Coordinates of C-alpha atoms in Angstrom, one line a residue:
M1 CA 0.0 0.0 0.0
S2 CA 1.4 3.4 -0.9
T3 CA 1.7 6.1 1.7
S4 CA 0.3 9.7 1.4
T5 CA 1.9 12.5 3.3
P6 CA -0.5 15.3 4.2
D7 CA 0.1 18.5 2.2
P8 CA -1.9 21.6 3.4
A9 CA -1.8 22.9 -0.2
D10 CA -3.3 19.6 -1.6
P11 CA -7.0 20.2 -2.3
V12 CA -7.8 16.7 -1.1
F13 CA -6.3 17.3 2.3
R14 CA -7.8 20.8 2.4
L15 CA -11.3 19.4 1.8
H16 CA -10.8 16.8 4.5
A17 CA -9.4 19.1 7.2
G18 CA -11.7 18.8 10.3
G19 CA -13.7 16.1 8.6
K20 CA -16.6 16.3 6.1
M21 CA -19.6 16.3 8.4
A22 CA -21.0 17.7 11.7
V23 CA -24.1 17.5 13.9
A24 CA -26.7 20.3 13.6
S25 CA -29.8 21.0 15.6
T26 CA -33.2 20.9 14.0
V27 CA -34.9 23.0 16.7
P28 CA -34.3 26.5 18.1
L29 CA -32.3 26.8 21.4
T30 CA -32.4 30.5 22.0
S31 CA -34.5 30.8 25.1
R32 CA -35.3 29.2 28.5
D33 CA -38.6 27.9 27.0
D34 CA -36.7 26.3 24.1
L35 CA -34.4 24.5 26.6
S36 CA -37.3 23.3 28.7
L37 CA -39.0 21.8 25.7
A38 CA -35.9 20.3 24.0
Y39 CA -34.3 19.1 27.2
T40 CA -35.5 18.9 30.8
P41 CA -38.2 18.9 31.9
G42 CA -40.1 18.5 28.6
V43 CA -38.1 15.7 27.1
A44 CA -39.1 13.4 30.0
R45 CA -42.6 13.3 28.7
V46 CA -41.4 12.0 25.3
C47 CA -39.2 9.4 27.0
E48 CA -42.2 8.2 29.0
A49 CA -44.3 7.9 25.9
I50 CA -41.6 5.9 24.0
A51 CA -41.1 3.6 27.1
A52 CA -44.9 2.8 26.9
D53 CA -44.8 2.4 23.1
P54 CA -41.4 1.9 21.6
D55 CA -42.7 2.4 18.0
L56 CA -43.1 6.1 18.9
A57 CA -39.3 6.5 18.6
D58 CA -40.0 6.6 14.8
D59 CA -42.0 9.8 15.3
Y60 CA -40.2 11.6 18.1
T61 CA -36.5 10.9 17.5
W62 CA -34.2 10.8 14.5
V63 CA -34.6 7.1 14.0
S64 CA -36.9 7.5 11.0
H65 CA -34.2 9.3 8.9
T66 CA -30.9 8.0 10.3
V67 CA -28.7 5.0 9.5
A68 CA -25.4 3.8 10.9
V69 CA -22.6 3.3 8.4
V70 CA -20.6 0.4 10.0
T71 CA -17.2 -0.9 9.1
D72 CA -14.4 -2.9 10.6
G73 CA -11.8 -1.4 8.2
S74 CA -11.0 -4.8 6.7
A75 CA -11.7 -4.1 3.0
V76 CA -11.6 -0.4 2.4
L77 CA -11.8 0.7 -1.3
G78 CA -8.8 -0.9 -3.0
L79 CA -6.6 -0.3 0.1
G80 CA -7.4 -3.5 1.8
N81 CA -7.3 -4.0 5.6
I82 CA -6.2 -0.6 6.8
G83 CA -8.2 -0.6 10.0
P84 CA -11.1 1.4 11.5
R85 CA -9.4 4.8 12.0
A86 CA -8.0 4.9 8.5
A87 CA -11.5 3.9 7.2
L88 CA -13.2 6.8 8.8
P89 CA -12.8 9.3 5.9
V90 CA -14.5 6.8 3.6
M91 CA -17.4 6.3 6.1
E92 CA -17.7 10.1 6.5
G93 CA -17.9 10.3 2.7
K94 CA -20.6 7.7 2.6
A95 CA -22.6 9.6 5.2
V96 CA -22.5 12.9 3.3
L97 CA -23.6 11.0 0.1
F98 CA -26.6 9.7 2.1
K99 CA -27.5 13.3 3.1
Q100 CA -26.8 14.9 -0.3
F101 CA -28.7 12.5 -2.4
A102 CA -31.6 11.2 -0.2
G103 CA -31.8 13.5 2.8
V104 CA -30.9 10.5 5.0
D105 CA -28.7 11.3 8.1
A106 CA -25.9 8.8 8.6
V107 CA -23.4 8.2 11.4
P108 CA -20.0 6.6 10.7
I109 CA -19.3 3.7 13.1
C110 CA -15.8 2.3 12.8
L111 CA -15.4 -0.8 15.0
D112 CA -12.0 -1.8 16.4
T113 CA -12.6 -5.5 16.0
Q114 CA -12.7 -7.9 13.1
D115 CA -14.3 -10.7 15.1
V116 CA -17.7 -11.7 13.7
D117 CA -19.3 -12.2 17.1
E118 CA -18.0 -8.9 18.4
I119 CA -19.2 -7.0 15.3
V120 CA -22.6 -8.5 15.6
A121 CA -22.8 -7.8 19.3
A122 CA -21.7 -4.2 18.9
V123 CA -24.2 -3.4 16.1
R124 CA -27.0 -5.1 17.9
A125 CA -26.3 -3.0 21.0
L126 CA -26.2 0.2 18.9
A127 CA -29.3 -0.6 16.8
P128 CA -31.9 1.2 18.9
S129 CA -30.3 4.5 17.9
F130 CA -30.9 4.0 14.2
G131 CA -33.5 3.2 11.6
G132 CA -31.2 1.1 9.5
I133 CA -27.7 -0.4 9.3
N134 CA -25.4 0.1 6.2
L135 CA -22.5 -2.3 6.4
E136 CA -19.5 -1.1 4.6
D137 CA -16.0 -2.4 3.6
I138 CA -16.1 -5.6 5.6
S139 CA -14.2 -8.3 3.9
A140 CA -15.5 -11.6 2.6
P141 CA -16.4 -14.2 3.7
R142 CA -17.1 -12.7 7.2
C143 CA -19.4 -10.0 5.6
F144 CA -21.9 -12.7 4.6
E145 CA -22.3 -14.0 8.2
V146 CA -22.3 -10.6 9.7
E147 CA -25.1 -9.4 7.4
R148 CA -27.1 -12.7 7.8
R149 CA -27.0 -12.7 11.6
L150 CA -27.8 -9.0 11.9
D151 CA -30.7 -9.3 9.4
E152 CA -32.1 -12.2 11.5
A153 CA -31.6 -10.4 14.8
L154 CA -32.7 -6.8 14.1
P155 CA -36.2 -5.4 13.3
I156 CA -34.6 -2.7 11.0
P157 CA -33.1 -2.9 7.5
V158 CA -29.5 -4.3 7.2
F159 CA -27.7 -3.8 3.9
H160 CA -24.1 -4.5 2.9
D161 CA -23.6 -2.0 0.2
D162 CA -20.5 -3.5 -1.2
Q163 CA -22.6 -6.5 -2.1
H164 CA -26.1 -5.3 -2.8
G165 CA -25.5 -1.7 -4.0
T166 CA -23.2 -3.0 -6.7
A167 CA -25.5 -5.8 -7.6
I168 CA -28.5 -3.5 -8.0
V169 CA -26.7 -1.1 -10.3
V170 CA -25.3 -4.0 -12.3
L171 CA -28.8 -5.4 -12.8
A172 CA -30.1 -2.0 -13.9
A173 CA -27.2 -1.5 -16.4
L174 CA -27.6 -5.0 -17.8
R175 CA -31.3 -4.6 -18.2
N176 CA -30.8 -1.4 -20.2
A177 CA -27.9 -2.9 -22.2
A178 CA -30.1 -5.9 -23.2
T179 CA -32.9 -3.6 -24.2
L180 CA -30.5 -1.5 -26.3
L181 CA -29.3 -4.6 -28.1
N182 CA -32.8 -6.1 -28.4
R183 CA -32.0 -9.0 -26.2
K184 CA -33.8 -10.6 -23.3
L185 CA -32.2 -11.2 -19.9
G186 CA -33.3 -14.8 -19.8
D187 CA -31.5 -15.5 -23.0
L188 CA -28.1 -14.1 -22.0
R189 CA -25.1 -16.3 -21.2
V190 CA -23.3 -14.6 -18.4
A191 CA -19.8 -15.0 -17.0
V192 CA -19.0 -13.5 -13.6
S193 CA -15.3 -13.1 -12.8
G194 CA -15.0 -12.9 -9.0
A195 CA -16.7 -14.8 -6.2
G196 CA -16.2 -12.4 -3.3
A197 CA -18.9 -10.2 -1.7
A198 CA -19.8 -8.4 -4.9
G199 CA -19.6 -11.4 -7.2
V200 CA -21.9 -13.5 -5.0
A201 CA -24.4 -10.7 -4.7
V202 CA -24.3 -9.8 -8.4
T203 CA -24.9 -13.4 -9.4
K204 CA -27.9 -13.7 -7.0
M205 CA -29.3 -10.3 -8.1
L206 CA -29.1 -11.1 -11.8
I207 CA -30.9 -14.4 -11.2
A208 CA -33.6 -12.6 -9.1
G209 CA -33.9 -10.1 -11.9
G210 CA -34.5 -12.6 -14.7
V211 CA -31.2 -14.1 -15.8
N212 CA -31.4 -17.9 -16.3
P213 CA -29.2 -19.4 -13.6
D214 CA -28.4 -22.3 -15.9
Q215 CA -26.8 -19.8 -18.2
V216 CA -24.5 -18.3 -15.5
V217 CA -20.9 -19.3 -14.9
V218 CA -18.9 -17.8 -12.0
C219 CA -15.1 -17.9 -11.7
D220 CA -12.8 -17.4 -8.7
S221 CA -9.0 -17.3 -8.7
K222 CA -8.9 -21.1 -9.2
G223 CA -11.3 -21.1 -12.2
I224 CA -14.9 -22.0 -12.9
I225 CA -17.1 -22.8 -9.9
G226 CA -19.1 -25.9 -10.2
R227 CA -20.0 -29.2 -8.6
H228 CA -16.7 -30.7 -9.8
R229 CA -14.8 -28.7 -7.1
E230 CA -14.7 -29.2 -3.3
L231 CA -16.3 -26.0 -2.1
T232 CA -17.9 -24.7 1.1
G233 CA -20.0 -21.7 2.1
T234 CA -21.2 -19.3 -0.5
K235 CA -19.1 -20.8 -3.3
A236 CA -20.8 -24.2 -2.7
E237 CA -24.1 -22.5 -2.9
L238 CA -23.1 -20.9 -6.2
A239 CA -22.1 -24.3 -7.5
E240 CA -25.6 -25.6 -6.9
I241 CA -27.4 -22.8 -8.6
T242 CA -25.2 -22.0 -11.6
N243 CA -23.1 -23.7 -14.3
A244 CA -25.7 -26.3 -15.3
A245 CA -23.5 -27.5 -18.1
G246 CA -20.7 -28.4 -15.7
R247 CA -18.1 -26.3 -17.5
Q248 CA -14.6 -26.5 -16.2
G249 CA -11.5 -24.4 -16.8
D250 CA -10.4 -20.8 -16.4
V251 CA -12.1 -17.5 -17.1
S252 CA -11.2 -17.9 -20.8
E253 CA -13.3 -21.0 -20.9
A254 CA -16.1 -19.3 -19.1
L255 CA -16.1 -16.5 -21.6
R256 CA -16.1 -18.7 -24.7
G257 CA -19.4 -17.9 -26.4
A258 CA -20.6 -15.8 -23.5
D259 CA -22.8 -12.7 -24.1
V260 CA -21.9 -10.9 -20.9
L261 CA -18.8 -10.5 -18.7
I262 CA -19.2 -9.1 -15.2
G263 CA -15.8 -8.4 -13.7
V264 CA -15.8 -7.9 -9.9
S265 CA -12.4 -9.5 -9.1
G266 CA -9.6 -7.1 -9.9
G267 CA -7.8 -9.9 -11.8
Q268 CA -6.8 -9.1 -15.3
I269 CA -8.5 -10.9 -18.2
P270 CA -6.6 -11.3 -21.4
E271 CA -7.9 -9.7 -24.6
A272 CA -8.0 -13.1 -26.3
A273 CA -10.6 -14.3 -23.8
V274 CA -12.8 -11.3 -24.5
A275 CA -12.4 -11.9 -28.2
G276 CA -13.9 -15.4 -27.6
M277 CA -17.2 -13.9 -26.5
A278 CA -20.3 -14.1 -28.7
P279 CA -20.8 -11.2 -31.2
G280 CA -22.6 -8.1 -29.8
G281 CA -21.4 -8.8 -26.3
I282 CA -21.5 -6.7 -23.0
V283 CA -18.6 -6.2 -20.7
F284 CA -18.8 -4.6 -17.2
A285 CA -15.2 -4.4 -15.9
L286 CA -15.8 -3.0 -12.5
A287 CA -12.5 -3.3 -10.7
N288 CA -11.3 0.2 -9.6
P289 CA -8.9 1.8 -10.4
T290 CA -7.7 -0.9 -12.9
P291 CA -10.6 -2.6 -14.7
E292 CA -10.3 -6.4 -15.4
V293 CA -10.3 -5.4 -19.1
H294 CA -9.3 -1.9 -20.3
P295 CA -12.4 -0.3 -21.8
E296 CA -10.6 0.5 -25.1
V297 CA -9.6 -3.1 -25.4
A298 CA -13.1 -4.3 -24.6
R299 CA -14.7 -2.0 -27.2
R300 CA -12.8 -3.8 -30.0
H301 CA -14.9 -6.9 -29.4
V302 CA -18.2 -6.0 -27.7
A303 CA -21.1 -3.6 -28.2
V304 CA -21.5 -2.1 -24.7
V305 CA -18.8 -1.5 -22.0
A306 CA -19.2 -0.2 -18.4
T307 CA -16.6 0.3 -15.7
G308 CA -16.5 1.4 -12.1
R309 CA -14.6 4.6 -13.0
S310 CA -15.9 8.1 -13.4
D311 CA -13.6 8.9 -16.4
Y312 CA -15.3 6.5 -18.7
P313 CA -18.9 6.2 -19.9
N314 CA -21.4 4.0 -18.0
Q315 CA -20.0 4.2 -14.5
I316 CA -21.5 1.4 -12.3
N317 CA -21.6 3.5 -9.1
N318 CA -23.2 2.4 -5.8
V319 CA -24.4 5.9 -5.2
L320 CA -27.2 5.3 -7.7
A321 CA -28.6 2.7 -5.3
F322 CA -27.9 3.0 -1.6
P323 CA -29.3 6.5 -0.9
G324 CA -32.7 5.7 -2.5
V325 CA -32.8 2.2 -1.1
F326 CA -32.5 3.4 2.5
R327 CA -34.8 6.4 1.9
G328 CA -37.5 4.1 0.6
A329 CA -37.0 1.5 3.4
L330 CA -37.1 4.3 6.0
D331 CA -40.2 5.9 4.5
A332 CA -42.0 2.5 4.6
R333 CA -40.5 1.8 8.0
A334 CA -39.4 -1.5 6.6
T335 CA -38.2 -4.3 8.9
R336 CA -35.7 -5.6 6.3
I337 CA -34.6 -5.2 2.7
T338 CA -36.0 -8.0 0.5
D339 CA -34.9 -9.2 -2.9
G340 CA -38.1 -7.7 -4.3
M341 CA -37.0 -4.3 -3.0
K342 CA -33.6 -4.6 -4.6
V343 CA -35.1 -5.6 -8.0
A344 CA -37.5 -2.7 -7.7
A345 CA -34.5 -0.4 -7.1
A346 CA -32.7 -1.7 -10.2
D347 CA -35.8 -1.3 -12.3
A348 CA -36.2 2.3 -11.1
I349 CA -32.6 3.2 -11.9
A350 CA -32.9 1.6 -15.4
N351 CA -36.1 3.5 -16.1
V352 CA -34.6 6.9 -15.4
V353 CA -32.7 6.7 -18.7
A354 CA -34.8 4.0 -20.5
E355 CA -36.0 6.5 -23.2
S356 CA -32.6 7.8 -24.1
L357 CA -30.3 4.7 -24.2
T358 CA -27.1 4.7 -26.2
P359 CA -24.0 2.4 -25.8
E360 CA -22.4 5.2 -23.8
A361 CA -25.4 5.8 -21.6
I362 CA -27.1 2.7 -20.1
V363 CA -27.2 4.1 -16.6
P364 CA -27.9 7.6 -15.2
S365 CA -25.1 9.9 -14.0
P366 CA -24.4 9.5 -10.3
L367 CA -25.3 13.1 -10.0
D368 CA -28.7 12.8 -11.7
P369 CA -31.3 14.2 -9.2
R370 CA -34.1 12.0 -10.5
V371 CA -32.5 8.8 -9.3
A372 CA -32.8 8.7 -5.5
P373 CA -36.5 9.8 -5.4
A374 CA -37.4 7.2 -8.1
V375 CA -35.6 4.5 -6.2
A376 CA -37.0 5.5 -2.9
E377 CA -40.6 5.4 -4.2
A378 CA -40.1 2.0 -5.9
V379 CA -38.4 0.5 -2.8
A380 CA -41.2 1.7 -0.5
E381 CA -43.9 0.3 -2.8
A382 CA -42.0 -3.1 -3.0
A383 CA -41.7 -3.2 0.8
R384 CA -45.4 -2.9 1.1
R385 CA -45.9 -5.6 -1.5
D386 CA -43.5 -7.9 0.3
G387 CA -45.2 -7.4 3.6
V388 CA -42.2 -5.9 5.4
A389 CA -43.5 -2.3 5.7
R390 CA -44.8 -0.9 9.0
R391 CA -46.6 1.9 7.3

């Protein structure tokens, strides 16, 4: 990992000086009456009401519009396991994105532990202060167990953005790319390069969104995942639901005749492998800052290319998903985030630009102000359909 020495003249360090966020009051505190209402003695009446009916916390505290952004610092951006204190600038950044794009208040929580039991215990203990939990930059495979256990234990939404945010935007982009090319999702042969947190979530999301699981092949660093390999955990689950043809080999074999490549691994894929894809293909090379396939190389062989970078067209950016997902979940007072809510979010993102698709514009800009409200509305409606909304 490279080091970066603070330079007061550097605009990045200038922007971060003192942090990127602060707490602000939403009520006046300019008189004795103000103090008596906001704090003692008036606040005691609100406490008594909530003690008698805990659901009133949604109406009389910040819970209905506030989430915790929780990390253990084990998988931060492309920097790896840099620890909780070094992860704080990223969590602050996430929090201000929540506020900017969806009006959701968010609090960074950087835990000084990477033990699953301790993470789960800490978040469970903190949960009464929040309306939702956004897990962030927790490495695989621990992230799967942390999310599963918290989802089972808490009556509020739990969402690991590195998994599901990426997956939602990938589904939206693939839906629009297929429409642009006059293809159907269920007919596409898809190769996913990467079986970590994002790869697993992307695969499951694509299947939930209409991709035929028999037509999906997932690769990890050892090659194609299938029943021919001794696997455990999430990879064993992937082997059961994908690769119906029993294909074996490396990523080049997975790509032979494939219509779609989803790269979420960071490992480089040779041009010859991309050239072996079916004509009119789709490549999403999402590793950042170095995509699995350089966009210019990919364009020699396929019709649509997307990356995770802002300096190329079709950026697959999680900010298109997570602000609206939580806004919608909070508005519906959802108890969890279902697959139906995630698919609804993907559809909403896709629909924002559905009438103006080009090979260079299959997803909205991350700064498009239409996205978060559309996603929030779709997610809230899906929560009610799925029976997880409390209003």
